[in-house]
Short mmCIF file of C-alpha atoms in Angstrom, two decimals:
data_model
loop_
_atom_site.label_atom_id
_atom_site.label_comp_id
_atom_site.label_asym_id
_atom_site.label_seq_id
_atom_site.Cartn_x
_atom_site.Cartn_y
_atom_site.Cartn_z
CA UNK G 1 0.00 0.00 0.00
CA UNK G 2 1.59 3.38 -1.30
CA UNK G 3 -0.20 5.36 1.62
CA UNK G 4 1.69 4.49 4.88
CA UNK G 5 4.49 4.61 3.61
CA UNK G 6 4.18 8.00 2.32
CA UNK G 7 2.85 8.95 5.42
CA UNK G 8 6.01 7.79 7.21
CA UNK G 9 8.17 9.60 5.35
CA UNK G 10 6.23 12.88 4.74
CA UNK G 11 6.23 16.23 6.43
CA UNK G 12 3.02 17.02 7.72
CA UNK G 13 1.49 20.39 6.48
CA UNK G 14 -0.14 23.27 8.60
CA UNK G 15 -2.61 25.65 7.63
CA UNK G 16 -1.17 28.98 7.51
CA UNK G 17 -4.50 30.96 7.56
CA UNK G 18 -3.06 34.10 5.83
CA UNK G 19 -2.05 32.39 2.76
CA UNK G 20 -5.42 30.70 1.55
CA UNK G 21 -8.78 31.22 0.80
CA UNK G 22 -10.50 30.04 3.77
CA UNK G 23 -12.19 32.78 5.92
CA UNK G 24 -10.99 32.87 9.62
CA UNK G 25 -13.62 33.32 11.78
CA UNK G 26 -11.70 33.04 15.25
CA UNK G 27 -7.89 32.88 15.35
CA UNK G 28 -7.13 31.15 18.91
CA UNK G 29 -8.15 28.80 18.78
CA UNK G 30 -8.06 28.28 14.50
CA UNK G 31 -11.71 28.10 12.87
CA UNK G 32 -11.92 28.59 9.55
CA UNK G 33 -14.92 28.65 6.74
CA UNK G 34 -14.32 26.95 3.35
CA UNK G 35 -15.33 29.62 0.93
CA UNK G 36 -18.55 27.98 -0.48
CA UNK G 37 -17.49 28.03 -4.36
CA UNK G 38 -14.87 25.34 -4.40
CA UNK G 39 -17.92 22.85 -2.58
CA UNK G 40 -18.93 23.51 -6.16
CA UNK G 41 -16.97 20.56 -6.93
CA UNK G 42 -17.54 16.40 -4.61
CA UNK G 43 -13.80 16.69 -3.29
CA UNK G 44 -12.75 20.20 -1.34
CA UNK G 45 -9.14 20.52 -1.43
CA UNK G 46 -7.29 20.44 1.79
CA UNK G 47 -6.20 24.08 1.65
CA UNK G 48 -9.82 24.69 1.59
CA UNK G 49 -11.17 22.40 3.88
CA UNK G 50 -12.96 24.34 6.78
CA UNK G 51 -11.33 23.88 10.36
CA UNK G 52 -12.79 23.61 13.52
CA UNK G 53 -11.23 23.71 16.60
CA UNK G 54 -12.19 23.90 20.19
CA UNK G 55 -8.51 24.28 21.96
CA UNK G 56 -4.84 25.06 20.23
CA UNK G 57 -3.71 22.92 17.69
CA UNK G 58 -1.23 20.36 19.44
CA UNK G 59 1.93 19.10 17.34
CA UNK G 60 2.47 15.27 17.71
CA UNK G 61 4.99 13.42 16.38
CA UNK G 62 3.63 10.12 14.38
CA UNK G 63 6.42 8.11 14.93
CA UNK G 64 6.42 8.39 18.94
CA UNK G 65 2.08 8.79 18.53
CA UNK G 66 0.31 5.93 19.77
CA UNK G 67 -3.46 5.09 20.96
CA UNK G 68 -4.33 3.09 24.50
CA UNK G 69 -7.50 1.02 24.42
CA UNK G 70 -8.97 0.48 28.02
CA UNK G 71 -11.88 0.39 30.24
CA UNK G 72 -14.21 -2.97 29.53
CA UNK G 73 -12.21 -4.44 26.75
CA UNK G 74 -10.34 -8.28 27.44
CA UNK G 75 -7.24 -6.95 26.17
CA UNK G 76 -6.22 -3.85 26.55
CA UNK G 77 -3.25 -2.79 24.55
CA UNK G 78 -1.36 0.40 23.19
CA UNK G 79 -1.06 0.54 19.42
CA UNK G 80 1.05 3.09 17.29
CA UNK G 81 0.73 4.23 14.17
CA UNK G 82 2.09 1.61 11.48
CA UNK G 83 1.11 -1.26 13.94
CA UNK G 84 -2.60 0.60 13.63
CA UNK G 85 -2.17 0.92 9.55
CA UNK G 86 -1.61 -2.72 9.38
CA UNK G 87 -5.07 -3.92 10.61
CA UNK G 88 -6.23 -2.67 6.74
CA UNK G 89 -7.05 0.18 5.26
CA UNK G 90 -10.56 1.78 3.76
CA UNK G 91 -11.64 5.20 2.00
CA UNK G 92 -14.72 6.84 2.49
CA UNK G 93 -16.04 9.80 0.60
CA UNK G 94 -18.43 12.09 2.83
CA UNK G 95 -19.50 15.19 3.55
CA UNK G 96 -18.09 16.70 7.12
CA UNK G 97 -19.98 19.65 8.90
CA UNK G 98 -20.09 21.21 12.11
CA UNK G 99 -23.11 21.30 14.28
CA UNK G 100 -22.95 25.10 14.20
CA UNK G 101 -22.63 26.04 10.65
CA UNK G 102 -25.09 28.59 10.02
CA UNK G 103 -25.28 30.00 13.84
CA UNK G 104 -24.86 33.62 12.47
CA UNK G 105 -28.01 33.16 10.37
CA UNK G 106 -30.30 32.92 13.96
CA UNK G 107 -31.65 36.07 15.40
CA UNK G 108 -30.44 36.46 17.90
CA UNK G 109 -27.38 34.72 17.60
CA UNK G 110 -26.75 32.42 19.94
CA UNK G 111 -23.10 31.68 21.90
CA UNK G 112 -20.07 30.19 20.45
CA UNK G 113 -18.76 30.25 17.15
CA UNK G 114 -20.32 32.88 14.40
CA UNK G 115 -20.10 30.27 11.08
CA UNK G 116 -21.63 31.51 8.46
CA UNK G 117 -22.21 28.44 6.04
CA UNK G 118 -18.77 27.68 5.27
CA UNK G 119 -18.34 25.21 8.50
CA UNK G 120 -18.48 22.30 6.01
CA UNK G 121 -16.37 20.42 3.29
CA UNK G 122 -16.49 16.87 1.43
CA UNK G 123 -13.52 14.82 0.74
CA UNK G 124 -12.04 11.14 1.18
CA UNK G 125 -11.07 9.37 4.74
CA UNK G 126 -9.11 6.93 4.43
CA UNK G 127 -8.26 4.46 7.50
CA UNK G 128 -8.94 1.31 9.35
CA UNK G 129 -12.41 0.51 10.64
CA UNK G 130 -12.34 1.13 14.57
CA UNK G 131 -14.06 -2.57 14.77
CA UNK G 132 -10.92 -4.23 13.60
CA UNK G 133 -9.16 -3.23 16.25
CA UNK G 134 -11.91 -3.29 18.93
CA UNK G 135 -12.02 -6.56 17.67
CA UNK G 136 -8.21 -7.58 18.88
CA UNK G 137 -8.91 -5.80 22.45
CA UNK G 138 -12.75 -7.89 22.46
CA UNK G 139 -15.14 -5.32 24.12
CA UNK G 140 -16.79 -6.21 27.14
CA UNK G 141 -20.59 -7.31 26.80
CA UNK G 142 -21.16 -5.03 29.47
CA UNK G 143 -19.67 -2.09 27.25
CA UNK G 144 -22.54 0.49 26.56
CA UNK G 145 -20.55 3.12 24.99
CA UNK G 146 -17.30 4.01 23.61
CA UNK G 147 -15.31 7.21 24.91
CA UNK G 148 -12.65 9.01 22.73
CA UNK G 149 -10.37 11.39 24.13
CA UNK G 150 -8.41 13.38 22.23
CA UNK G 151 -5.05 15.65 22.94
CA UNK G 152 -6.11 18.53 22.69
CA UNK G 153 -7.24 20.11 26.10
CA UNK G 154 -7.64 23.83 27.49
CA UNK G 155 -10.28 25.84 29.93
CA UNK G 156 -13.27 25.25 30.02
CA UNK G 157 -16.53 27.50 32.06
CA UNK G 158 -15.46 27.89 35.39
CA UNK G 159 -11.65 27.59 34.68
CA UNK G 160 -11.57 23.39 34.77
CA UNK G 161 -8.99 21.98 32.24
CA UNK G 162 -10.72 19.47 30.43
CA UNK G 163 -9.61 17.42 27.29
CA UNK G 164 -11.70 17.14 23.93
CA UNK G 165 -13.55 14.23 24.48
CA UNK G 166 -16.88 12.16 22.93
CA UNK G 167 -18.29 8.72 22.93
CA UNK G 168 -20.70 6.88 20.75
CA UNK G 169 -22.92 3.73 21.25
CA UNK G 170 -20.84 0.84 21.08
CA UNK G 171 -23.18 0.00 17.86
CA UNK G 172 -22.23 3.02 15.99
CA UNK G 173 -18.44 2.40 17.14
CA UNK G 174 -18.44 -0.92 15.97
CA UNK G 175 -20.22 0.25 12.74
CA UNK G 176 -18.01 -0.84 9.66
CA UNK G 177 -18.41 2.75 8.37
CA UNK G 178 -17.03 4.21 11.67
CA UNK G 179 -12.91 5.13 11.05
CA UNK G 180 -9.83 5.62 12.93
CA UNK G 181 -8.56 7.86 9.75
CA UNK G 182 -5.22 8.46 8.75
CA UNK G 183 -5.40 10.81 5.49
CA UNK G 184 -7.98 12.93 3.91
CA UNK G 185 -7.70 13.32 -0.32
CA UNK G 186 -5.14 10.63 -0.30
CA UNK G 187 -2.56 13.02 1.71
CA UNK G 188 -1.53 12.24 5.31
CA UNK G 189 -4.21 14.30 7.74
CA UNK G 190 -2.52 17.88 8.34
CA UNK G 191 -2.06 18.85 11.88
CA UNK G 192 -5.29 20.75 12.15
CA UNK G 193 -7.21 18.33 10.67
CA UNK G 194 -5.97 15.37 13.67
CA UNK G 195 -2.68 14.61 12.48
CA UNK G 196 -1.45 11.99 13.35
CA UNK G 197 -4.91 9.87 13.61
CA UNK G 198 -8.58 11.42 14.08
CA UNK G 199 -11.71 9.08 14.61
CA UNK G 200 -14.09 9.74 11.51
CA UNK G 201 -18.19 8.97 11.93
CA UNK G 202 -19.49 9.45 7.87
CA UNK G 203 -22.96 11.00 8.73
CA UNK G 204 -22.50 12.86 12.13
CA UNK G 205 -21.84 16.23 12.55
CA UNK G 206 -18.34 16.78 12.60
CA UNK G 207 -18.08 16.94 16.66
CA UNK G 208 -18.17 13.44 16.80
CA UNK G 209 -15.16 12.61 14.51
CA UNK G 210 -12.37 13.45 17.53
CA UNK G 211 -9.09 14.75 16.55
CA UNK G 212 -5.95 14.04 17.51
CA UNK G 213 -7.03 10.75 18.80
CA UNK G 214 -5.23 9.39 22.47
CA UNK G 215 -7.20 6.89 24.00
CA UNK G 216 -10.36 5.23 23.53
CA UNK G 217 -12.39 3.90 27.01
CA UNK G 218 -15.07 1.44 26.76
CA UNK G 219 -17.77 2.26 29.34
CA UNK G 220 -20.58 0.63 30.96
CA UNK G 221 -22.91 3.96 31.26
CA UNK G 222 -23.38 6.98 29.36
CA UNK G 223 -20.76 9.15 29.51
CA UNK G 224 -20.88 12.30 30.72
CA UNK G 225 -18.54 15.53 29.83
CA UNK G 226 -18.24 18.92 28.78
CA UNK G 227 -18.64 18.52 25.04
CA UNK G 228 -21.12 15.36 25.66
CA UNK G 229 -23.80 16.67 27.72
CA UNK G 230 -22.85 20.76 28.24
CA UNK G 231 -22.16 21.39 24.62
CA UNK G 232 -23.15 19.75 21.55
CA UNK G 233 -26.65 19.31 22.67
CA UNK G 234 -30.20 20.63 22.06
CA UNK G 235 -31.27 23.22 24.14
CA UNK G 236 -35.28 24.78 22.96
CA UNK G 237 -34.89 23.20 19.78
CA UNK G 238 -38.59 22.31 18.55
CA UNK G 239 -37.61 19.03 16.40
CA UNK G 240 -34.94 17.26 19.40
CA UNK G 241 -35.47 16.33 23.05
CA UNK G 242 -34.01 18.66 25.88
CA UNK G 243 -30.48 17.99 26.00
CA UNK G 244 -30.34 15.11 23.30
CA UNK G 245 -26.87 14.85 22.19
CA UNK G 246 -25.97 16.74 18.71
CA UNK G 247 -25.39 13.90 16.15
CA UNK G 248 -26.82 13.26 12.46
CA UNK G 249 -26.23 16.04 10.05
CA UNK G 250 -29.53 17.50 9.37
CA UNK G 251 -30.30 17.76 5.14
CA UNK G 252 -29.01 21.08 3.80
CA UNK G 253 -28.00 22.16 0.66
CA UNK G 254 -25.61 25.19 -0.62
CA UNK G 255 -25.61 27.26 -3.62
CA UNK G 256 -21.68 27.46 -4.72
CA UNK G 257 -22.54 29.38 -7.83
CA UNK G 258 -22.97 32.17 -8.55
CA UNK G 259 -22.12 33.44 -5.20
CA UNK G 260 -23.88 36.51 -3.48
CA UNK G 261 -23.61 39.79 -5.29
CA UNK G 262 -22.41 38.55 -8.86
CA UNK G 263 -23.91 40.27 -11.93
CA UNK G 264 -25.26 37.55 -14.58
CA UNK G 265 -26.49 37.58 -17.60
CA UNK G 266 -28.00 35.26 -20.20
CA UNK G 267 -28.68 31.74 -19.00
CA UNK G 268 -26.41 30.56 -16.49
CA UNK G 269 -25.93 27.34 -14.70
CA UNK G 270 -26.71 27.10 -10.93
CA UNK G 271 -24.63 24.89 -9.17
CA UNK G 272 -24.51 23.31 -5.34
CA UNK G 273 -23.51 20.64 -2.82
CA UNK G 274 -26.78 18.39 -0.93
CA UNK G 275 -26.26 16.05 1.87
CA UNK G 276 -28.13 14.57 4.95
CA UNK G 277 -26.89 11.93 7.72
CA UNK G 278 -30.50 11.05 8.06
CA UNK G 279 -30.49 9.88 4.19
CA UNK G 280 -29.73 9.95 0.77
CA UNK G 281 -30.97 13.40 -0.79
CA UNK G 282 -33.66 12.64 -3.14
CA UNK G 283 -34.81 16.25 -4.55
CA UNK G 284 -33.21 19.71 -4.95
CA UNK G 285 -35.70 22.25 -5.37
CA UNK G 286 -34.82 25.64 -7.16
CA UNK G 287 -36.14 29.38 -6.92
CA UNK G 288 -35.07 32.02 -8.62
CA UNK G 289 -38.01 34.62 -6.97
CA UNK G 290 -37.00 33.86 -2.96
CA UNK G 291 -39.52 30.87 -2.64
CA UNK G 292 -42.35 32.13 -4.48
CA UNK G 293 -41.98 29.57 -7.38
CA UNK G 294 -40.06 26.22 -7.67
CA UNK G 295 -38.24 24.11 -10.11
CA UNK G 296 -36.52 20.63 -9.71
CA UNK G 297 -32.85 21.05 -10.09
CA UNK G 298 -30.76 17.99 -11.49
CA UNK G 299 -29.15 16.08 -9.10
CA UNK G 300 -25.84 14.15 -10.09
CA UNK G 301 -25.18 10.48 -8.95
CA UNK G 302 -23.43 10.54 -5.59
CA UNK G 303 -20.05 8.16 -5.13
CA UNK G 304 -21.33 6.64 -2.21
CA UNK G 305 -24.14 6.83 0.09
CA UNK G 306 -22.17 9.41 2.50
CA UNK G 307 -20.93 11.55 -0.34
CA UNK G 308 -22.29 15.10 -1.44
CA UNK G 309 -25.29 15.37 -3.80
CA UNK G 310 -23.62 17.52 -5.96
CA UNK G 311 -27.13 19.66 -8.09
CA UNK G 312 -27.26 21.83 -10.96
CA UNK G 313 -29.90 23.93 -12.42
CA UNK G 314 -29.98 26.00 -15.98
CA UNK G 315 -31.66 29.45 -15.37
CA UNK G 316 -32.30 32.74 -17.51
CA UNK G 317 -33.37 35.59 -15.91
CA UNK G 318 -36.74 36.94 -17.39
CA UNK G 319 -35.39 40.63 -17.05
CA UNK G 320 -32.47 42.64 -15.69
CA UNK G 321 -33.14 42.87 -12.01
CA UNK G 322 -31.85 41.56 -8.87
CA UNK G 323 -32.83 38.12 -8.01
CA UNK G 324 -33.31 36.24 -4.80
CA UNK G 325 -31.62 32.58 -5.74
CA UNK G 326 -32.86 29.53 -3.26
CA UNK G 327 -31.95 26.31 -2.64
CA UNK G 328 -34.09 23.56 -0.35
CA UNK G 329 -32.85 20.13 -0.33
CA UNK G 330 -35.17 17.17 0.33
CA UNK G 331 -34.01 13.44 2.06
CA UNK G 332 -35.04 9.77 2.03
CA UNK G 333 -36.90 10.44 5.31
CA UNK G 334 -38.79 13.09 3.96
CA UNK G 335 -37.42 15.74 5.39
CA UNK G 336 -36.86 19.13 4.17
CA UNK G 337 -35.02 22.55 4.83
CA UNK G 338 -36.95 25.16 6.90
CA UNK G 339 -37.53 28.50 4.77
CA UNK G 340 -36.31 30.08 8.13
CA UNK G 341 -33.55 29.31 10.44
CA UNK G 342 -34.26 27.40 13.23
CA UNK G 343 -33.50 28.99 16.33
CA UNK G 344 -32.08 26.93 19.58
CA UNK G 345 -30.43 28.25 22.45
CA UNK G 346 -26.58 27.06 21.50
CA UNK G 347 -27.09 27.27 18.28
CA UNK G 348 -26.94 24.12 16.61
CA UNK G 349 -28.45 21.73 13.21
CA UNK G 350 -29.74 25.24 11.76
CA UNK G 351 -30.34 24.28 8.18
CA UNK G 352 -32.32 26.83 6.98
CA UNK G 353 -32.31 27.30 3.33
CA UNK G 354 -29.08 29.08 1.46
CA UNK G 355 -30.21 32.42 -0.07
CA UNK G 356 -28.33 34.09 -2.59
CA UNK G 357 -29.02 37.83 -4.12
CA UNK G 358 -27.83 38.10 -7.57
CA UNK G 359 -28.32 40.89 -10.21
CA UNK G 360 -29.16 39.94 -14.07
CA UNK G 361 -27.88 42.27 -16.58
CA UNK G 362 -29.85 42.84 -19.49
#
């Protein structure tokens, strides 16, 4: 396999967020929006690929990285990297968003982090399913859920010094889809991005998939922590129980082009990204007069059930003007995009429809 040893060998690259195109929304700690026209395209490239992070980006060195497995497991055991790469490798193609994206679209807006819509990106994880290797350590029958903590740590309300740290079912862990992920777009993970090793979950908001991976704890009760049951839940949100834990992606879709404020003229071809963790999207519905009418836009084939939806729609504009440009993505479940955001009190899963105002030359 070309991969590992590639990954052995190579230097890891870090973002320098002066030098690309993604727009820096907080500095310390690094979060960073994609800019929404290169989702125009199933694969963002890493130099656009949005960045979210909670604390400061720690620097670990691969070949002295390694990953305990403990708590209600048979055999526990400490694993490093190439020992890790040589339980097999997989690649999935999927969409990865934060919970928040779109937070600066509620009125008010709520706490943390102001995303506009650019807290999201698609590309290719490539890694070993976390079941292989909970399969060497043999989990407990007792195990409920599985804890991942990862290095990254800092202050938290009240001063404590927590670490980043999630768990998931011990279903959903042991789900062939879920990754312990080595590379994104074929290229070893940078360091904001988890480097060395970063747990993926294909369908969950992005919170889930813990970076910079440490140690993974097999419990026999839910687990309870700052960014399991203080953050990352529902609070007032009308479609989730009090305090349910943030997980699936709700469906959305974006509008990569044009992009707000272009002039167009003649027909033009609208293009966008879909996606749901709920489903595969099964319509993209287009409006060119901010909701009043609708068409069906064309939806390309996906890659694989976790990739993007990528959509495209010819429009002319009846007459020069400005234009109010709308996209509302349908799933499998039958679910659809609000016409207005969402509001919940930390600000989460608001997929209100992307609006874009254009103006047609004549």
């Amino acid at each position: 396999m070309p991969l590992p040893g590639r990954l052995a060998q190579s230097t890891i690259q870090t973002m320098n967020p002066s030098s690309g195109d993604l727009r820096v929304v907080q500095a310390e700690p690094l979060n960073a929006e994609s800019p929404l026209r290169v989702l125009a395209e199933s694969v963002t490239p890493l130099e656009s690929f949005f960045v979210r992070s909670n604390f400061a980006v720690p620097q670990i060195d691969a070949a002295s990285w390694n990953l305990s497995v403990e708590g209600l497991v048979r055999r526990p055991r400490t694993i490093g990297l190439q020992e890790l790469m040589s339980l097999g490798e997989t690649t999935i193609a999927s969409v990865m968003e934060c919970a928040g994206n779109g937070r600066r679209l509620m009125s008010p807006v709520p706490e943390g982090t102001p995303w506009e819509l650019g807290a999201v990106s698609a590309g290719t994880f490539t890694g070993v399913p976390l079941r292989r290797l909970l399969e060497v350590c043999e989990v407990d029958p007792r195990g409920v859920e599985v804890v991942f903590r990862g290095a990254d740590s800092g202050a938290v309300d009240g001063g404590r010094v927590v670490h980043f740290e999630r768990s998931l079912p011990v279903a959903r862990a042991l789900d062939a889809t879920t990754l312990l992920v080595w590379a994104m777009n074929g290229a070893p993970l940078r360091s904001e991005h988890g480097h060395p090793v970063r747990l993926f979950v294909p369908g969950n908001y992005g919170v889930a998939s813990v970076k910079w991976l440490e140690r993974i704890t097999v419990v026999d009760a839910p687990f309870i922590g700052h960014f399991q049951t203080d953050r990352y839940v529902y609070r007032r949100h009308p479609l989730h129980a009090e305090d349910e834990s943030v997980t699936r992606m709700h469906v959305r879709s974006l509008i990569s082009a044009p992009e707000a404020g272009d002039t167009v003229q003649g027909t033009i071809l609208v293009r966008g990204m879909a996606w749901s963790g709920y489903g595969g999207v099964t319509a993209v519905a287009f409006s060119a007069d901010g909701g009043a009418t609708w068409q069906d836009a064309r939806l390309l084939a996906a890659s694989s059930s976790h990739a993007p939806t990528m959509w495209e729609c010819e429009w002319t504009p009846p007459v020069p003007g400005d234009y109010e440009l709308v996209a509302r993505a349908t799933d499998s479940t039958g679910e659809s995009q609000p016409l207005e955001p969402v509001w919940n009190e930390l600000g989460y899963a608001n997929n209100v429809v992307h609006r874009v105002r254009v103006t047609a030359q004549g």
